[in-house]
């Protein structure tokens, strides 16, 4: 059985560094692919088809392959700090390239609303290699 994550085009605005995904049971949103809800094809179609393209369903495997490591940002003292609170994250950047890849891989439920990727100059996320994932600050 195919499994899908649902990206919310409408809730991922140009200020967001990462794509917004539906959480399990349609209860809120997350930037983490591993915290996103996993939906069957039937569920994904019933959510995305009436949305007018503001939601798209993408194979769980495609989304996981696009996900990066926990994002950090550089503080004024030169150290790195997690961009988001909590444990590790696996976000997909809100970039023109990511949306292009998602639009090709999406489940056909009709048109897709025009995404609003963050401008590359506005993005501050820094991604460490997976083997350097840290729980606190990094230098």
C-alpha atoms as a PDB file:
ATOM      1  CA  UNK A   1       0.000   0.000   0.000  1.00  0.00           C
ATOM      2  CA  UNK A   2       1.307   3.463  -0.912  1.00  0.00           C
ATOM      3  CA  UNK A   3       1.806   5.979   1.877  1.00  0.00           C
ATOM      4  CA  UNK A   4       1.583   9.730   1.414  1.00  0.00           C
ATOM      5  CA  UNK A   5       2.490  12.914   3.255  1.00  0.00           C
ATOM      6  CA  UNK A   6       0.448  16.031   2.591  1.00  0.00           C
ATOM      7  CA  UNK A   7       2.256  19.296   1.914  1.00  0.00           C
ATOM      8  CA  UNK A   8       0.215  22.420   2.552  1.00  0.00           C
ATOM      9  CA  UNK A   9       1.032  24.901  -0.203  1.00  0.00           C
ATOM     10  CA  UNK A  10      -1.295  27.512   1.286  1.00  0.00           C
ATOM     11  CA  UNK A  11       0.271  27.453   4.763  1.00  0.00           C
ATOM     12  CA  UNK A  12       3.852  27.532   3.469  1.00  0.00           C
ATOM     13  CA  UNK A  13       4.354  31.250   2.913  1.00  0.00           C
ATOM     14  CA  UNK A  14       7.360  33.172   1.600  1.00  0.00           C
ATOM     15  CA  UNK A  15       8.656  33.820   5.147  1.00  0.00           C
ATOM     16  CA  UNK A  16       8.828  30.089   5.946  1.00  0.00           C
ATOM     17  CA  UNK A  17      12.166  28.353   5.501  1.00  0.00           C
ATOM     18  CA  UNK A  18      10.568  24.897   5.328  1.00  0.00           C
ATOM     19  CA  UNK A  19       7.550  23.278   3.741  1.00  0.00           C
ATOM     20  CA  UNK A  20       4.533  22.770   6.002  1.00  0.00           C
ATOM     21  CA  UNK A  21       3.193  19.184   6.279  1.00  0.00           C
ATOM     22  CA  UNK A  22      -0.065  17.928   7.784  1.00  0.00           C
ATOM     23  CA  UNK A  23       0.341  16.136  11.121  1.00  0.00           C
ATOM     24  CA  UNK A  24      -1.318  12.760  11.843  1.00  0.00           C
ATOM     25  CA  UNK A  25      -5.124  12.646  11.799  1.00  0.00           C
ATOM     26  CA  UNK A  26      -5.268  16.104  10.147  1.00  0.00           C
ATOM     27  CA  UNK A  27      -4.408  17.694  13.510  1.00  0.00           C
ATOM     28  CA  UNK A  28      -2.173  20.663  12.843  1.00  0.00           C
ATOM     29  CA  UNK A  29       1.048  21.141  10.940  1.00  0.00           C
ATOM     30  CA  UNK A  30       4.760  20.421  11.190  1.00  0.00           C
ATOM     31  CA  UNK A  31       7.932  21.137   9.227  1.00  0.00           C
ATOM     32  CA  UNK A  32       9.273  17.651   9.975  1.00  0.00           C
ATOM     33  CA  UNK A  33       8.700  14.855   7.497  1.00  0.00           C
ATOM     34  CA  UNK A  34       9.108  12.273  10.258  1.00  0.00           C
ATOM     35  CA  UNK A  35       6.423  13.980  12.372  1.00  0.00           C
ATOM     36  CA  UNK A  36       3.998  14.394   9.466  1.00  0.00           C
ATOM     37  CA  UNK A  37       0.888  12.288   9.155  1.00  0.00           C
ATOM     38  CA  UNK A  38       1.027   9.260   6.892  1.00  0.00           C
ATOM     39  CA  UNK A  39      -2.081   8.893   4.744  1.00  0.00           C
ATOM     40  CA  UNK A  40      -3.374   6.208   2.399  1.00  0.00           C
ATOM     41  CA  UNK A  41      -4.045   7.136  -1.217  1.00  0.00           C
ATOM     42  CA  UNK A  42      -7.788   7.250  -0.541  1.00  0.00           C
ATOM     43  CA  UNK A  43      -7.310   9.556   2.473  1.00  0.00           C
ATOM     44  CA  UNK A  44      -4.883  11.766   0.557  1.00  0.00           C
ATOM     45  CA  UNK A  45      -7.278  12.113  -2.366  1.00  0.00           C
ATOM     46  CA  UNK A  46     -10.196  12.986  -0.063  1.00  0.00           C
ATOM     47  CA  UNK A  47      -8.102  15.728   1.579  1.00  0.00           C
ATOM     48  CA  UNK A  48      -6.351  17.150  -1.480  1.00  0.00           C
ATOM     49  CA  UNK A  49      -8.993  16.990  -4.219  1.00  0.00           C
ATOM     50  CA  UNK A  50     -11.412  19.549  -2.696  1.00  0.00           C
ATOM     51  CA  UNK A  51      -8.552  21.824  -1.509  1.00  0.00           C
ATOM     52  CA  UNK A  52      -8.245  23.656  -4.818  1.00  0.00           C
ATOM     53  CA  UNK A  53      -4.577  22.806  -4.985  1.00  0.00           C
ATOM     54  CA  UNK A  54      -3.589  24.210  -1.599  1.00  0.00           C
ATOM     55  CA  UNK A  55      -2.700  20.686  -0.429  1.00  0.00           C
ATOM     56  CA  UNK A  56      -0.725  18.104  -2.363  1.00  0.00           C
ATOM     57  CA  UNK A  57      -0.019  14.478  -1.537  1.00  0.00           C
ATOM     58  CA  UNK A  58       3.499  13.180  -2.079  1.00  0.00           C
ATOM     59  CA  UNK A  59       4.863   9.693  -1.577  1.00  0.00           C
ATOM     60  CA  UNK A  60       6.354   9.309   1.883  1.00  0.00           C
ATOM     61  CA  UNK A  61       9.549   7.996   0.263  1.00  0.00           C
ATOM     62  CA  UNK A  62       9.895  11.038  -2.007  1.00  0.00           C
ATOM     63  CA  UNK A  63       9.413  13.454   0.904  1.00  0.00           C
ATOM     64  CA  UNK A  64      11.883  11.544   3.098  1.00  0.00           C
ATOM     65  CA  UNK A  65      14.482  11.574   0.313  1.00  0.00           C
ATOM     66  CA  UNK A  66      14.140  15.374   0.028  1.00  0.00           C
ATOM     67  CA  UNK A  67      14.392  16.010   3.773  1.00  0.00           C
ATOM     68  CA  UNK A  68      17.552  17.546   5.184  1.00  0.00           C
ATOM     69  CA  UNK A  69      19.089  17.436   8.646  1.00  0.00           C
ATOM     70  CA  UNK A  70      18.142  19.635  11.592  1.00  0.00           C
ATOM     71  CA  UNK A  71      18.549  23.276  10.530  1.00  0.00           C
ATOM     72  CA  UNK A  72      20.802  25.636  12.462  1.00  0.00           C
ATOM     73  CA  UNK A  73      21.481  29.354  12.145  1.00  0.00           C
ATOM     74  CA  UNK A  74      24.626  31.350  12.903  1.00  0.00           C
ATOM     75  CA  UNK A  75      24.403  33.520  16.013  1.00  0.00           C
ATOM     76  CA  UNK A  76      26.117  36.905  16.229  1.00  0.00           C
ATOM     77  CA  UNK A  77      28.951  35.344  18.281  1.00  0.00           C
ATOM     78  CA  UNK A  78      29.644  32.857  15.472  1.00  0.00           C
ATOM     79  CA  UNK A  79      28.195  29.745  17.131  1.00  0.00           C
ATOM     80  CA  UNK A  80      25.394  27.697  15.654  1.00  0.00           C
ATOM     81  CA  UNK A  81      21.984  27.350  17.293  1.00  0.00           C
ATOM     82  CA  UNK A  82      19.054  25.165  16.290  1.00  0.00           C
ATOM     83  CA  UNK A  83      16.559  27.036  14.152  1.00  0.00           C
ATOM     84  CA  UNK A  84      13.671  25.218  15.918  1.00  0.00           C
ATOM     85  CA  UNK A  85      13.159  23.989  19.479  1.00  0.00           C
ATOM     86  CA  UNK A  86      12.841  20.327  20.316  1.00  0.00           C
ATOM     87  CA  UNK A  87      14.563  17.210  19.136  1.00  0.00           C
ATOM     88  CA  UNK A  88      15.992  16.592  15.682  1.00  0.00           C
ATOM     89  CA  UNK A  89      14.086  17.654  12.582  1.00  0.00           C
ATOM     90  CA  UNK A  90      13.906  16.456   8.978  1.00  0.00           C
ATOM     91  CA  UNK A  91      12.519  19.408   6.984  1.00  0.00           C
ATOM     92  CA  UNK A  92      12.228  20.016   3.254  1.00  0.00           C
ATOM     93  CA  UNK A  93      13.368  23.531   2.302  1.00  0.00           C
ATOM     94  CA  UNK A  94      10.735  25.938   1.017  1.00  0.00           C
ATOM     95  CA  UNK A  95      12.678  26.435  -2.208  1.00  0.00           C
ATOM     96  CA  UNK A  96      11.738  26.748  -5.844  1.00  0.00           C
ATOM     97  CA  UNK A  97      13.674  23.515  -6.531  1.00  0.00           C
ATOM     98  CA  UNK A  98      11.864  21.553  -3.806  1.00  0.00           C
ATOM     99  CA  UNK A  99       8.424  22.700  -4.984  1.00  0.00           C
ATOM    100  CA  UNK A 100       9.331  21.806  -8.550  1.00  0.00           C
ATOM    101  CA  UNK A 101      10.328  18.298  -7.467  1.00  0.00           C
ATOM    102  CA  UNK A 102       7.173  17.912  -5.360  1.00  0.00           C
ATOM    103  CA  UNK A 103       4.920  19.086  -8.203  1.00  0.00           C
ATOM    104  CA  UNK A 104       6.344  16.392 -10.474  1.00  0.00           C
ATOM    105  CA  UNK A 105       6.016  13.692  -7.796  1.00  0.00           C
ATOM    106  CA  UNK A 106       2.585  14.639  -6.417  1.00  0.00           C
ATOM    107  CA  UNK A 107      -0.449  12.401  -6.525  1.00  0.00           C
ATOM    108  CA  UNK A 108      -2.728  13.609  -9.320  1.00  0.00           C
ATOM    109  CA  UNK A 109      -5.591  15.303  -7.487  1.00  0.00           C
ATOM    110  CA  UNK A 110      -5.950  18.296  -9.797  1.00  0.00           C
ATOM    111  CA  UNK A 111      -4.046  21.501 -10.112  1.00  0.00           C
ATOM    112  CA  UNK A 112      -1.505  22.725  -7.580  1.00  0.00           C
ATOM    113  CA  UNK A 113      -1.701  26.261  -6.178  1.00  0.00           C
ATOM    114  CA  UNK A 114       1.327  28.419  -6.855  1.00  0.00           C
ATOM    115  CA  UNK A 115       3.835  27.972  -4.017  1.00  0.00           C
ATOM    116  CA  UNK A 116       5.629  30.929  -2.441  1.00  0.00           C
ATOM    117  CA  UNK A 117       9.215  29.825  -1.797  1.00  0.00           C
ATOM    118  CA  UNK A 118      11.464  31.844   0.469  1.00  0.00           C
ATOM    119  CA  UNK A 119      13.986  34.019  -1.345  1.00  0.00           C
ATOM    120  CA  UNK A 120      17.449  32.408  -1.151  1.00  0.00           C
ATOM    121  CA  UNK A 121      18.814  35.635   0.372  1.00  0.00           C
ATOM    122  CA  UNK A 122      16.279  35.393   3.244  1.00  0.00           C
ATOM    123  CA  UNK A 123      17.036  31.784   4.178  1.00  0.00           C
ATOM    124  CA  UNK A 124      19.342  31.423   7.154  1.00  0.00           C
ATOM    125  CA  UNK A 125      19.224  27.649   7.616  1.00  0.00           C
ATOM    126  CA  UNK A 126      22.524  25.802   7.853  1.00  0.00           C
ATOM    127  CA  UNK A 127      22.443  22.016   7.565  1.00  0.00           C
ATOM    128  CA  UNK A 128      25.104  19.861   9.204  1.00  0.00           C
ATOM    129  CA  UNK A 129      25.985  16.457   7.764  1.00  0.00           C
ATOM    130  CA  UNK A 130      23.924  13.692   9.454  1.00  0.00           C
ATOM    131  CA  UNK A 131      26.985  12.305  11.255  1.00  0.00           C
ATOM    132  CA  UNK A 132      27.508  15.699  12.962  1.00  0.00           C
ATOM    133  CA  UNK A 133      23.948  16.064  14.252  1.00  0.00           C
ATOM    134  CA  UNK A 134      24.091  17.751  17.631  1.00  0.00           C
ATOM    135  CA  UNK A 135      21.625  18.131  20.449  1.00  0.00           C
ATOM    136  CA  UNK A 136      22.875  21.563  21.563  1.00  0.00           C
ATOM    137  CA  UNK A 137      24.836  24.356  19.973  1.00  0.00           C
ATOM    138  CA  UNK A 138      27.639  23.776  17.526  1.00  0.00           C
ATOM    139  CA  UNK A 139      30.588  25.902  16.532  1.00  0.00           C
END
